[in-house]
mmCIF file of C-alpha atoms in Angstrom:
data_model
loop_
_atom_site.group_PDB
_atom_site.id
_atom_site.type_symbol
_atom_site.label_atom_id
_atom_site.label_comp_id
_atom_site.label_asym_id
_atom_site.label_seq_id
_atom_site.Cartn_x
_atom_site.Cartn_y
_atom_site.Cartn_z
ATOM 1 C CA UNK A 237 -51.557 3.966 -20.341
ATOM 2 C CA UNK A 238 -47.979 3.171 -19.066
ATOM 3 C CA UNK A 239 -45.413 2.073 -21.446
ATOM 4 C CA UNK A 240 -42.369 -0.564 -21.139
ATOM 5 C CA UNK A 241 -40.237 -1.883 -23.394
ATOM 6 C CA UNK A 242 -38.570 -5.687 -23.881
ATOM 7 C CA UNK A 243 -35.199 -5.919 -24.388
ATOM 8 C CA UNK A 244 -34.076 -9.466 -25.956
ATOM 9 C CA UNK A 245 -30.649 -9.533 -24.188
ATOM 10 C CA UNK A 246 -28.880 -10.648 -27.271
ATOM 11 C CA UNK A 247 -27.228 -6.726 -27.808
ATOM 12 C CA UNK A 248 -23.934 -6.197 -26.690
ATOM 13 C CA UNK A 249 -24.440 -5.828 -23.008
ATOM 14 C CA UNK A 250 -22.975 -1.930 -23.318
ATOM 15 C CA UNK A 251 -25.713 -1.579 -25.870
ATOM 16 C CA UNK A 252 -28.348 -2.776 -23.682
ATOM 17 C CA UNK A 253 -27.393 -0.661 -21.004
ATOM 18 C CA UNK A 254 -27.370 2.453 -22.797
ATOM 19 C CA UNK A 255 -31.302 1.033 -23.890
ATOM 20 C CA UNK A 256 -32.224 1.488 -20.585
ATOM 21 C CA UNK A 257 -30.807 4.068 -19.782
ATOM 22 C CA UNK A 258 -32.012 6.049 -22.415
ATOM 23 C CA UNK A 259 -35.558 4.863 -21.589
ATOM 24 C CA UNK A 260 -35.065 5.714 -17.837
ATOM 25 C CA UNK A 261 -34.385 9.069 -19.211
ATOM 26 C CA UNK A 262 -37.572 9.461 -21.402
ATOM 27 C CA UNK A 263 -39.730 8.230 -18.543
ATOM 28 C CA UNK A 264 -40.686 4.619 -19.415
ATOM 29 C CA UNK A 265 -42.307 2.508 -16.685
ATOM 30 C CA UNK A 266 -40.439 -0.630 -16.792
ATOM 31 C CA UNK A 267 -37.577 -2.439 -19.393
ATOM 32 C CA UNK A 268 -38.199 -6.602 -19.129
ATOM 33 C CA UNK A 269 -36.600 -9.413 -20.303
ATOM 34 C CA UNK A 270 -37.263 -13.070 -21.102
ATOM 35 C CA UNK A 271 -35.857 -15.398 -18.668
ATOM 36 C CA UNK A 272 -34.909 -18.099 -21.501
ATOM 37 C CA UNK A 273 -31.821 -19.662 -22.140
ATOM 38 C CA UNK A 274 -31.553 -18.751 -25.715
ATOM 39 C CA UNK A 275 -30.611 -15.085 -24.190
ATOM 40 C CA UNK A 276 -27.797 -13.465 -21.901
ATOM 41 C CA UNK A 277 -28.758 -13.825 -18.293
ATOM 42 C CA UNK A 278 -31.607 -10.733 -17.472
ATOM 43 C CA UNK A 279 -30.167 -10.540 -13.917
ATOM 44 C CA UNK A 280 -26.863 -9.940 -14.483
ATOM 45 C CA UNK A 281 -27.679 -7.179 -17.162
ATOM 46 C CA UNK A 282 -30.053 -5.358 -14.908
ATOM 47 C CA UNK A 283 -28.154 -5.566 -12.546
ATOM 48 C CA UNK A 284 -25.374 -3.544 -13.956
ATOM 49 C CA UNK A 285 -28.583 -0.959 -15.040
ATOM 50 C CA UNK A 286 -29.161 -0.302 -11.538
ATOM 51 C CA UNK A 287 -26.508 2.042 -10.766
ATOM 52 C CA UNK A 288 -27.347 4.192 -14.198
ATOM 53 C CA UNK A 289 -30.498 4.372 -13.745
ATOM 54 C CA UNK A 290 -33.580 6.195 -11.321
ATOM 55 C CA UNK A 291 -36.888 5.338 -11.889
ATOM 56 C CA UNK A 292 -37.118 2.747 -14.580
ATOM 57 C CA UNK A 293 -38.891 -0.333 -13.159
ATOM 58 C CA UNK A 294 -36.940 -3.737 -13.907
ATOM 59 C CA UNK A 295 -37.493 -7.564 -14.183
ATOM 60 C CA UNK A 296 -38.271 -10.909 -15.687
ATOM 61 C CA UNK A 297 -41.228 -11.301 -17.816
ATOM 62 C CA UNK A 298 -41.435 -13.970 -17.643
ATOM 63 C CA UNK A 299 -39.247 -16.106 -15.297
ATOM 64 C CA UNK A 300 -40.233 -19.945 -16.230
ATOM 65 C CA UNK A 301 -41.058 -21.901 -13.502
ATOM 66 C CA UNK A 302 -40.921 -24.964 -15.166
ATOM 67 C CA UNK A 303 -37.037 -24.220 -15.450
ATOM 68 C CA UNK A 304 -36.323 -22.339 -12.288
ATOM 69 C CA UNK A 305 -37.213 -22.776 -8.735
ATOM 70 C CA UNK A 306 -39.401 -20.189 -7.509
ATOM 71 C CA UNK A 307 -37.945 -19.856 -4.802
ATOM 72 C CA UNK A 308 -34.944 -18.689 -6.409
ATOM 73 C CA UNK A 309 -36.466 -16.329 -8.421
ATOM 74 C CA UNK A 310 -38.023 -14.965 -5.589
ATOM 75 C CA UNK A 311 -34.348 -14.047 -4.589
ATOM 76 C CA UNK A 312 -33.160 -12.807 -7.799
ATOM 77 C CA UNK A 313 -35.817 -10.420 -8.166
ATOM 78 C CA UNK A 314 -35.476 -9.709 -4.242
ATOM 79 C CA UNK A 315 -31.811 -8.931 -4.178
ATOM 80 C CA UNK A 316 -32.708 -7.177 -7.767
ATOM 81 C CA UNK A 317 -34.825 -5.041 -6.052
ATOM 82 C CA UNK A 318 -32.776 -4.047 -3.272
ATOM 83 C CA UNK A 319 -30.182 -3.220 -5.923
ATOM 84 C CA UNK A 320 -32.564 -0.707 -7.657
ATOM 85 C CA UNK A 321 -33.379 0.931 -4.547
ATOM 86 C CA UNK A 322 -37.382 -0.858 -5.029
ATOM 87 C CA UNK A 323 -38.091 -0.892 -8.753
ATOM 88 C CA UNK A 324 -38.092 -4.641 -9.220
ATOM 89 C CA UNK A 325 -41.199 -6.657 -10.527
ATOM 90 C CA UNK A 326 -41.720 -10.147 -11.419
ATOM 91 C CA UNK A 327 -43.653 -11.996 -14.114
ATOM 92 C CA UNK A 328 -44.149 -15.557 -14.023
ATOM 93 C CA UNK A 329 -45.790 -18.508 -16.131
ATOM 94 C CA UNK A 330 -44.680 -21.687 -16.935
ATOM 95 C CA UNK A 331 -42.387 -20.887 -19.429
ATOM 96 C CA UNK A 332 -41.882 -20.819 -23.275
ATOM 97 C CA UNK A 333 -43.062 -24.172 -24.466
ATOM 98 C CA UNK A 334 -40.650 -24.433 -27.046
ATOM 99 C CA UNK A 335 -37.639 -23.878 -24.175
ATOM 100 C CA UNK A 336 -39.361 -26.539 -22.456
ATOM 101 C CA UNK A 337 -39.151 -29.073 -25.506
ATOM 102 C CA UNK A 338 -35.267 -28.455 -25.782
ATOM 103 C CA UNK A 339 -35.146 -29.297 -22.040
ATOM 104 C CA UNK A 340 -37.069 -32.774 -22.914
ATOM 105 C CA UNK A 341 -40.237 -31.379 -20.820
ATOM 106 C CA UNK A 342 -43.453 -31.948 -21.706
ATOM 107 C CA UNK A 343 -46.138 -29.416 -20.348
ATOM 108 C CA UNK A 344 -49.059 -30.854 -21.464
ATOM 109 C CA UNK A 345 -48.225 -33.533 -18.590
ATOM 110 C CA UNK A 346 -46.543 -31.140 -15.624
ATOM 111 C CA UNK A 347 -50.298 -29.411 -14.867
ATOM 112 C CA UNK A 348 -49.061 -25.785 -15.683
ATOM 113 C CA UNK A 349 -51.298 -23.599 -14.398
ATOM 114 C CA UNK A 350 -51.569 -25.169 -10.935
ATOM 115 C CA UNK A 351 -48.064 -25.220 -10.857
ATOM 116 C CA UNK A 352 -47.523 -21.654 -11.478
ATOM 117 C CA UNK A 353 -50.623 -20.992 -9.075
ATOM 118 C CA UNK A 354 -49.032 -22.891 -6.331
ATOM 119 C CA UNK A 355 -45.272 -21.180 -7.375
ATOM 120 C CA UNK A 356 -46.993 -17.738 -6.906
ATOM 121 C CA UNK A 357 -48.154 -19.070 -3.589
ATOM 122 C CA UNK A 358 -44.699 -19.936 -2.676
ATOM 123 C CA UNK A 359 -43.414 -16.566 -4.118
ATOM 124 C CA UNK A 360 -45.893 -14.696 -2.677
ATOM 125 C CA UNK A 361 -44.804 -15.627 0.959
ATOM 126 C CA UNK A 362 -40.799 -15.919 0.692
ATOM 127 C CA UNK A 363 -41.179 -12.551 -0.772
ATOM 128 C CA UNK A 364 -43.260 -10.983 1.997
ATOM 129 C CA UNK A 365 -41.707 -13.283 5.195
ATOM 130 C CA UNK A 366 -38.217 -14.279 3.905
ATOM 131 C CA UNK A 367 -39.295 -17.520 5.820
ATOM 132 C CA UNK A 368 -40.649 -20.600 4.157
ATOM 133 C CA UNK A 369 -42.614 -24.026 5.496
ATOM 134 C CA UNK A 370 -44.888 -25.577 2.758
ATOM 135 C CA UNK A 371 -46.379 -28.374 1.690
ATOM 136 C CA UNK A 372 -48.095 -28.645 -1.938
ATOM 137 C CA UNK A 373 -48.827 -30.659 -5.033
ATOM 138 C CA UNK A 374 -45.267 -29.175 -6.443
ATOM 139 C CA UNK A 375 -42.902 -27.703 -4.009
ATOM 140 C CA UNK A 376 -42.166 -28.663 -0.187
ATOM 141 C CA UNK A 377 -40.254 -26.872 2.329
ATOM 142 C CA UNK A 378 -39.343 -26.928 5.519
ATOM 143 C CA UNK A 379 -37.755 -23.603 7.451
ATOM 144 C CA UNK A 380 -36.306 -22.482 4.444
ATOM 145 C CA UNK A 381 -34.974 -19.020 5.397
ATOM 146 C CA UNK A 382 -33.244 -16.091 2.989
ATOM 147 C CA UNK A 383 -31.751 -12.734 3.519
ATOM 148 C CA UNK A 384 -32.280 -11.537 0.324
ATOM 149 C CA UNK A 385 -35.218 -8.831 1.163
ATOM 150 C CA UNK A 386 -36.885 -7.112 -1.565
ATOM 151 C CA UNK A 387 -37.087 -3.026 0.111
ATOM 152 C CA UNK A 388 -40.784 -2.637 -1.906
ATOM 153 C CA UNK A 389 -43.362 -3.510 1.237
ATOM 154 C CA UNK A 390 -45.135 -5.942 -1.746
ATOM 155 C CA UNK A 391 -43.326 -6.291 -4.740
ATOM 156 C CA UNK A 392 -45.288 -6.828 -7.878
ATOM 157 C CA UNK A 393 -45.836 -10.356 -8.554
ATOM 158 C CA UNK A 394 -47.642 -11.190 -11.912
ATOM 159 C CA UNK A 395 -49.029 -14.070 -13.546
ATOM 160 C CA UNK A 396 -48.265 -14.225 -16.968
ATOM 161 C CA UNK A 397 -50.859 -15.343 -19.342
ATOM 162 C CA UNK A 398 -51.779 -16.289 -22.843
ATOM 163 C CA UNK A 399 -54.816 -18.228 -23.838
ATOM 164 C CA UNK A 400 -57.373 -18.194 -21.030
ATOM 165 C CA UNK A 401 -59.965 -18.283 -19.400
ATOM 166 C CA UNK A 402 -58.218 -19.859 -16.322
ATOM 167 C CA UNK A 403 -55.073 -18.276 -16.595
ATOM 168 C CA UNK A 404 -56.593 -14.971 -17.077
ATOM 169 C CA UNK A 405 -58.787 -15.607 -14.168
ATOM 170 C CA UNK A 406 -55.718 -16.750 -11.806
ATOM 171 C CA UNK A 407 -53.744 -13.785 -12.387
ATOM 172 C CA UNK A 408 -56.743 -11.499 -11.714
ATOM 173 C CA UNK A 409 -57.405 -13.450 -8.453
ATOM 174 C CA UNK A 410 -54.049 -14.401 -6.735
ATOM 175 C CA UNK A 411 -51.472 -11.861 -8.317
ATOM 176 C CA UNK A 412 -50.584 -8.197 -9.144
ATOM 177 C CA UNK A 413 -52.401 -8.423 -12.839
ATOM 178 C CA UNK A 414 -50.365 -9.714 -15.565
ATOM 179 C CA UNK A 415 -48.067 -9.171 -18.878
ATOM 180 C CA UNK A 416 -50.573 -11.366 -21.738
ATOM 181 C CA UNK A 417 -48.236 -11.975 -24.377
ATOM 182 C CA UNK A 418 -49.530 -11.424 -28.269
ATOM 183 C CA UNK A 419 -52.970 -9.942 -27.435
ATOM 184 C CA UNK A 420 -53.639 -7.458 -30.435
ATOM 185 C CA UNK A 421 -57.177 -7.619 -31.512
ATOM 186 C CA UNK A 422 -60.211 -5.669 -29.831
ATOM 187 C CA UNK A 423 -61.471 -9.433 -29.269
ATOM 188 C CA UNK A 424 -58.361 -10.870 -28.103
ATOM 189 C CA UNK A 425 -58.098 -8.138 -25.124
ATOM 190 C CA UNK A 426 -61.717 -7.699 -24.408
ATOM 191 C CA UNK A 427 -61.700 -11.537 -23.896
ATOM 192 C CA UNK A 428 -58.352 -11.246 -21.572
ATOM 193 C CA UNK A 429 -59.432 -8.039 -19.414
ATOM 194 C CA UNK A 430 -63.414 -9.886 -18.980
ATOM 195 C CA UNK A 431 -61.290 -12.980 -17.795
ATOM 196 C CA UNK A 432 -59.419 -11.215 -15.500
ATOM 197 C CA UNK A 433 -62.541 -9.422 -14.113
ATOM 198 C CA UNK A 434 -64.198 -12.428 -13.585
ATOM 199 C CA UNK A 435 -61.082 -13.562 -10.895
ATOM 200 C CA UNK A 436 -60.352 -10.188 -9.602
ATOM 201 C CA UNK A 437 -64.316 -10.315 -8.617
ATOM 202 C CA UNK A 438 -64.061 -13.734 -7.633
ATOM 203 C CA UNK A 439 -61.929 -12.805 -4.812
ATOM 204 C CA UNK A 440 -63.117 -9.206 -4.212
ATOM 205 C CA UNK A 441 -61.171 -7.200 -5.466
ATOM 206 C CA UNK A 442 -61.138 -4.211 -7.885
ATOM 207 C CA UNK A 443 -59.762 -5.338 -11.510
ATOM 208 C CA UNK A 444 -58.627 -1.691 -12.787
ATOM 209 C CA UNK A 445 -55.953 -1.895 -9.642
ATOM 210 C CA UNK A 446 -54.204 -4.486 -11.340
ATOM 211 C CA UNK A 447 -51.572 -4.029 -14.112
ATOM 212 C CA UNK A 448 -53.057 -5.559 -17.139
ATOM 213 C CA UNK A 449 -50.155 -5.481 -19.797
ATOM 214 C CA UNK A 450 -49.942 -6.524 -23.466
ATOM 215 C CA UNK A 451 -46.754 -7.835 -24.372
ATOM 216 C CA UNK A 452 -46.130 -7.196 -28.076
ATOM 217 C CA UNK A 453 -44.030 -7.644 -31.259
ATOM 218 C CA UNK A 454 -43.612 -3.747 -31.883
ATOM 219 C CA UNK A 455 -41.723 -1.882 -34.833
ATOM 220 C CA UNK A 456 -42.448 1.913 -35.251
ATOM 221 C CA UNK A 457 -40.466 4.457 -38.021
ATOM 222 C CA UNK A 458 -40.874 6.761 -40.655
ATOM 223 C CA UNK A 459 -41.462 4.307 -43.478
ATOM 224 C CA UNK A 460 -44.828 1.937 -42.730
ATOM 225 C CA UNK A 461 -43.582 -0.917 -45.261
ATOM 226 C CA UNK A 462 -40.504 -0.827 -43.468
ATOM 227 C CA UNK A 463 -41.485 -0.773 -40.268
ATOM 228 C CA UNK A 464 -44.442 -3.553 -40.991
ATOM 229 C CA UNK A 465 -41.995 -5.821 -42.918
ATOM 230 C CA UNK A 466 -39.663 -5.849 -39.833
ATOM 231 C CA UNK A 467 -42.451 -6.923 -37.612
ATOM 232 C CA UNK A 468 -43.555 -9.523 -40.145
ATOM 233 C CA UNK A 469 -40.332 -11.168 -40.320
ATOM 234 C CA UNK A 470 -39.759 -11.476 -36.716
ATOM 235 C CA UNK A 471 -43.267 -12.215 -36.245
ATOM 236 C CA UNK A 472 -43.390 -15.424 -37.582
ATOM 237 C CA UNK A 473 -40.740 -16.293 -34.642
ATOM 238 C CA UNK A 474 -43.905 -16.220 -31.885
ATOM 239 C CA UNK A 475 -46.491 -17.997 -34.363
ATOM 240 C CA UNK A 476 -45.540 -21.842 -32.322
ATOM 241 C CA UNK A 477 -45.607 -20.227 -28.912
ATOM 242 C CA UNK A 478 -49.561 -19.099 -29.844
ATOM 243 C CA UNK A 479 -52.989 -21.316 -29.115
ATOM 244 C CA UNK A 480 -55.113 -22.457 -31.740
ATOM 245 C CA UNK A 481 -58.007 -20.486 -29.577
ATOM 246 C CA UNK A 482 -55.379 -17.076 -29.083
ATOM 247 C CA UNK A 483 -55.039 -16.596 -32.830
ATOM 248 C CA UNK A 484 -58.826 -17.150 -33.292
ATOM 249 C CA UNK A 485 -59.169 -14.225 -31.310
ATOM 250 C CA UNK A 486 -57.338 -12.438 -33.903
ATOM 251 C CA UNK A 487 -59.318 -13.703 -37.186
ATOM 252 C CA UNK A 488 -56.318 -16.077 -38.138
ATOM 253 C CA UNK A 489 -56.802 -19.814 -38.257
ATOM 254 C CA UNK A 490 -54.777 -23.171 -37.559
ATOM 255 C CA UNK A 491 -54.549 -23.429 -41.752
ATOM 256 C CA UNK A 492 -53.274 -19.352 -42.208
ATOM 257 C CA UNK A 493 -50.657 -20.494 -39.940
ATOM 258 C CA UNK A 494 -49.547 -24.627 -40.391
ATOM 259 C CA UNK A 495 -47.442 -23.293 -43.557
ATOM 260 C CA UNK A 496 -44.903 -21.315 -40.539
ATOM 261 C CA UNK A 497 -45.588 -24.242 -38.051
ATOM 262 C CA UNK A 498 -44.333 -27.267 -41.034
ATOM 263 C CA UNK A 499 -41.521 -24.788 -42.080
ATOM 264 C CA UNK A 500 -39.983 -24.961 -38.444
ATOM 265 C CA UNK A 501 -40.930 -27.854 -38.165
ATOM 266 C CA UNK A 502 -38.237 -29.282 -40.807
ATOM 267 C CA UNK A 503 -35.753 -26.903 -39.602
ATOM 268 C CA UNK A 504 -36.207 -24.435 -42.487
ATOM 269 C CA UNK A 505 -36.219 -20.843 -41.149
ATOM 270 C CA UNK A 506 -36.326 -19.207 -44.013
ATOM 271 C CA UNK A 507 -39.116 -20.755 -45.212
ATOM 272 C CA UNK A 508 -41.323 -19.888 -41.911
ATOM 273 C CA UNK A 509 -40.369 -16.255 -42.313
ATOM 274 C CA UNK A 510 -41.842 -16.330 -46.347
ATOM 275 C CA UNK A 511 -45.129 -18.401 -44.365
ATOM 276 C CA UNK A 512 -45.751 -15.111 -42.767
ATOM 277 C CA UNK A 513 -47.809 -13.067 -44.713
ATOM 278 C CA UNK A 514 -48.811 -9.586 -44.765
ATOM 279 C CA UNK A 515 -52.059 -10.312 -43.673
ATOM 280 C CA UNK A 516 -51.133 -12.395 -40.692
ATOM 281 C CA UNK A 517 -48.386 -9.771 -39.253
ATOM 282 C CA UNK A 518 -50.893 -7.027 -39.475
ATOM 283 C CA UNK A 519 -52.998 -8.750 -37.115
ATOM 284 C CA UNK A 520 -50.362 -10.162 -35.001
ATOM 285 C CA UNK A 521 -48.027 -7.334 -34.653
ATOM 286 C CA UNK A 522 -48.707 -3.508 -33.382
ATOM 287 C CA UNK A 523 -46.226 -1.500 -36.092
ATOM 288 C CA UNK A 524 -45.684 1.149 -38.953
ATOM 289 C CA UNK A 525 -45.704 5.242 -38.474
ATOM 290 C CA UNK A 526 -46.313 6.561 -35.276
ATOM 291 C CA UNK A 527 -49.787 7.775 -36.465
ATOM 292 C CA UNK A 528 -50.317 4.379 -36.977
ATOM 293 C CA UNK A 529 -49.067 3.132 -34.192
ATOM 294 C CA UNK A 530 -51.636 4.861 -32.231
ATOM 295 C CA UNK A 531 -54.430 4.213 -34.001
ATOM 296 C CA UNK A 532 -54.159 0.562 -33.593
ATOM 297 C CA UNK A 533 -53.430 1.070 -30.023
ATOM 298 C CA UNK A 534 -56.436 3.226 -28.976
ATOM 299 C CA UNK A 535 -58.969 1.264 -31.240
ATOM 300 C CA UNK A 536 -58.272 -2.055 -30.463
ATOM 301 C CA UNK A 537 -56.080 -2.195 -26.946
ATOM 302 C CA UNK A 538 -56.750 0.548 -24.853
ATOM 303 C CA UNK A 539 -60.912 0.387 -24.742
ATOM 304 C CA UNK A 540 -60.756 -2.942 -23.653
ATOM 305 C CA UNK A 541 -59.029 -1.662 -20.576
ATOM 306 C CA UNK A 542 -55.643 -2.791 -21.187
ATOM 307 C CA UNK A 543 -53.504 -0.059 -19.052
ATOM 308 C CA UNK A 544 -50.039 -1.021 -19.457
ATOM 309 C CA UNK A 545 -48.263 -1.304 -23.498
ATOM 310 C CA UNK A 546 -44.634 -3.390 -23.124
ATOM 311 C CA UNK A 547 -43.246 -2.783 -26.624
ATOM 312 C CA UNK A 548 -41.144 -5.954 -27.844
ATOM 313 C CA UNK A 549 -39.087 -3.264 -29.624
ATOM 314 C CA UNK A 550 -37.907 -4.938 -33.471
ATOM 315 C CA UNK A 551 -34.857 -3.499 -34.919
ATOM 316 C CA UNK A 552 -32.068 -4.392 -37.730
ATOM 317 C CA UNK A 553 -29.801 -5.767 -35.083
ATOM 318 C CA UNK A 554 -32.303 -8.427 -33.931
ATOM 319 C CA UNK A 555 -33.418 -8.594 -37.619
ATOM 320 C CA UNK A 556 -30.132 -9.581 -38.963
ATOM 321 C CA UNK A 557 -29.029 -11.875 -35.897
ATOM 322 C CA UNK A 558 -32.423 -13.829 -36.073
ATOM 323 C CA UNK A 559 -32.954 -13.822 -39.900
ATOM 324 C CA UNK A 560 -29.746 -12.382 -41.645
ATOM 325 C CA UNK A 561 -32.069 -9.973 -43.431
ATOM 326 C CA UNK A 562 -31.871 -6.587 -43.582
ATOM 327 C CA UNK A 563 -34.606 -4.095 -43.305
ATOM 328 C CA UNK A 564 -34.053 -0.399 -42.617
ATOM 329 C CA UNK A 565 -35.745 0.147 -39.405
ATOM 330 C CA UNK A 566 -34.838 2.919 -36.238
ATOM 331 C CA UNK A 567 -32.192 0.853 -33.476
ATOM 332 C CA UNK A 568 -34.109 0.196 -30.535
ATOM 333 C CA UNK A 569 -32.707 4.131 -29.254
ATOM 334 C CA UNK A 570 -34.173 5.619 -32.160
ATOM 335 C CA UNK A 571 -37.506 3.538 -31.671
ATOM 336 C CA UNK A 572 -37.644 4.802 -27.939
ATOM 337 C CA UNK A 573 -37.578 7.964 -28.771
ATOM 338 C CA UNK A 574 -39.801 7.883 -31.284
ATOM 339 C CA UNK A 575 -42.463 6.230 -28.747
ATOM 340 C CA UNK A 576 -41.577 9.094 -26.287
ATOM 341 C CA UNK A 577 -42.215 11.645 -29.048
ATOM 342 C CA UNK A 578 -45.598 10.803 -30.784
ATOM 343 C CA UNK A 579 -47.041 7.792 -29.319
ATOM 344 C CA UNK A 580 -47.365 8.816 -25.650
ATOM 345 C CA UNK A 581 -48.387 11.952 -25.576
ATOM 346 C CA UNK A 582 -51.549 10.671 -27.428
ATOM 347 C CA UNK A 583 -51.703 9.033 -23.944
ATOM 348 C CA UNK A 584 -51.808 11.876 -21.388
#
């Protein structure tokens, strides 16, 4: 089992720096970021990370196609990776659908996921060629040329998914594997690593090559409650960006959760955060004591076949700045460390 960590770029940039630094340091795969407007620009910051750090793998995940041309990102995360000596990756999907609706997009009409499958396409090709003629449904080019060169041979290209079974089956067909976002049930990633099986097979290739990654809300410390309640508040944050079928997989319903969804709804955030019950974080969340921390993670992620854990690391910082409430958690350093010291050597 590798483990990553997310980093919401909303720290002082300093801060985030020394984050990934520190994580270099204890031996973490890969640090990722959101590529949403709400948050300082991921490039920039790891960008300044290169020069501090060695092995640390870096990148968008995700990088919303909806918003930015793939093409483009293709040269971020190319001239990214040259920066980092070869440690860049990339995660795509459509975006965050509630981005999207501040934008005045609608992706129940743009055909997402043969969008990002043709973007990947595109990717896929300016990446490996620097060289570009194409005609699709989407995007159209003609000699379109760049010298930003990644210096990976094939750098990893994911698809990122959530609800499946196509999007599960794309990324297990056409890409690198992929970062699944809020998958914390035994039924939830069972259902995600089957569905990427089926499309790895589909196009013959072997399934346990691929990095299959769980992206999720994560707080781990001394004190359970504590560490539970942080999760739980900035839980109920993720709750609209969730399918009907993806919470299903976790034993909550559309009713458990329409309290949250009408609370945002009329603007009161407050209100959302007291929707979120107990019940409904434990599910949706991976957090409390180390010990326990584990146990969730080797009984309901890791059998399924799940190989790769990116921790969206909650602390009082992000607790205070999202919710102006403060719960006495370890900073994102102290979490890190905490992950290096009793939750992956459980993992050897």
């Amino acid at each position: 089992m590798k483990f990553s960590f997310v980093t919401l770029p909303d720290y002082p940039l300093q801060e985030s720096i020394e984050h990934i630094k520190l994580a270099d340091e204890l031996g973490f795969y890969g640090c990722y970021a959101a590529d949403e407007t709400w948050h300082k620009d991921l490039y920039v910051l790891f960008a300044a990370a290169a020069s501090s750090t060695e092995q640390i793998r870096l990148g968008p995940s995700l990088a919303p196609i909806a918003l930015r041309e793939p093409t483009q990102v293709a040269q971020a995360v190319a001239t990214l990776d040259e920066l980092t000596g070869g440690r860049a990756e990339c995660v795509i999907s459509i975006g965050n659908f509630s981005l999207l609706a501040q934008y005045g997009l609608d992706w129940t009409g743009i055909k997402t996921l043969s969008r990002v499958k043709e973007a990947h396409e595109v990717m896929r090709t300016f990446l490996d060629t620097g060289a570009l003629t194409f005609e699709g449904e989407f995007y159209k080019y003609d000699g379109l040329f760049t010298f930003a060169r990644p210096v990976q041979e094939k750098l990893p290209l994911l698809i990122g998914a959530l609800r499946g079974p196509r999007s599960f089956e794309a990324a297990g067909e056409l890409s690198d594997g992929t970062h699944a976002f809020a998958q914390y049930s035994k039924e939830a990633c069972d259902y995600m690593v089957e569905h990427l099986r089926i499309g790895a097979e589909r196009a013959g290739r072997n399934w346990r090559n691929l990095d299959i990654a769980v992206w999720n809300v994560f707080a781990i410390g001394p004190d359970s409650e504590k560490a539970k309640a942080a999760a739980q508040t900035i839980g109920a944050f993720y709750i609209p960006a969730m399918a009907v079928e993806q919470m299903e997989r976790h034993g909550v319903s559309q009713a458990d959760v329409q309290p949250i969804l009408d609370a945002f709804g009329d603007g009161d955030v407050q209100g959302a955060i007291d929707a979120m019950t107990p019940d409904i974080a434990e599910k949706l969340s991976v957090a409390g004591t180390p010990e326990e921390v584990v146990d969730k993670i080797k009984s309901e992620i890791e059998p399924s076949g799940v190989n790769h854990f990116v921790a969206c690391i909650t602390d009082s910082f992000l607790l205070n700045a999202f919710t102006e409430r403060d719960i006495e958690v370890p900073d994102v350093a102290g979490q890190l460390q905490l992950i290096h010291d009793q939750v992956m050597p459980a993992f050897d």
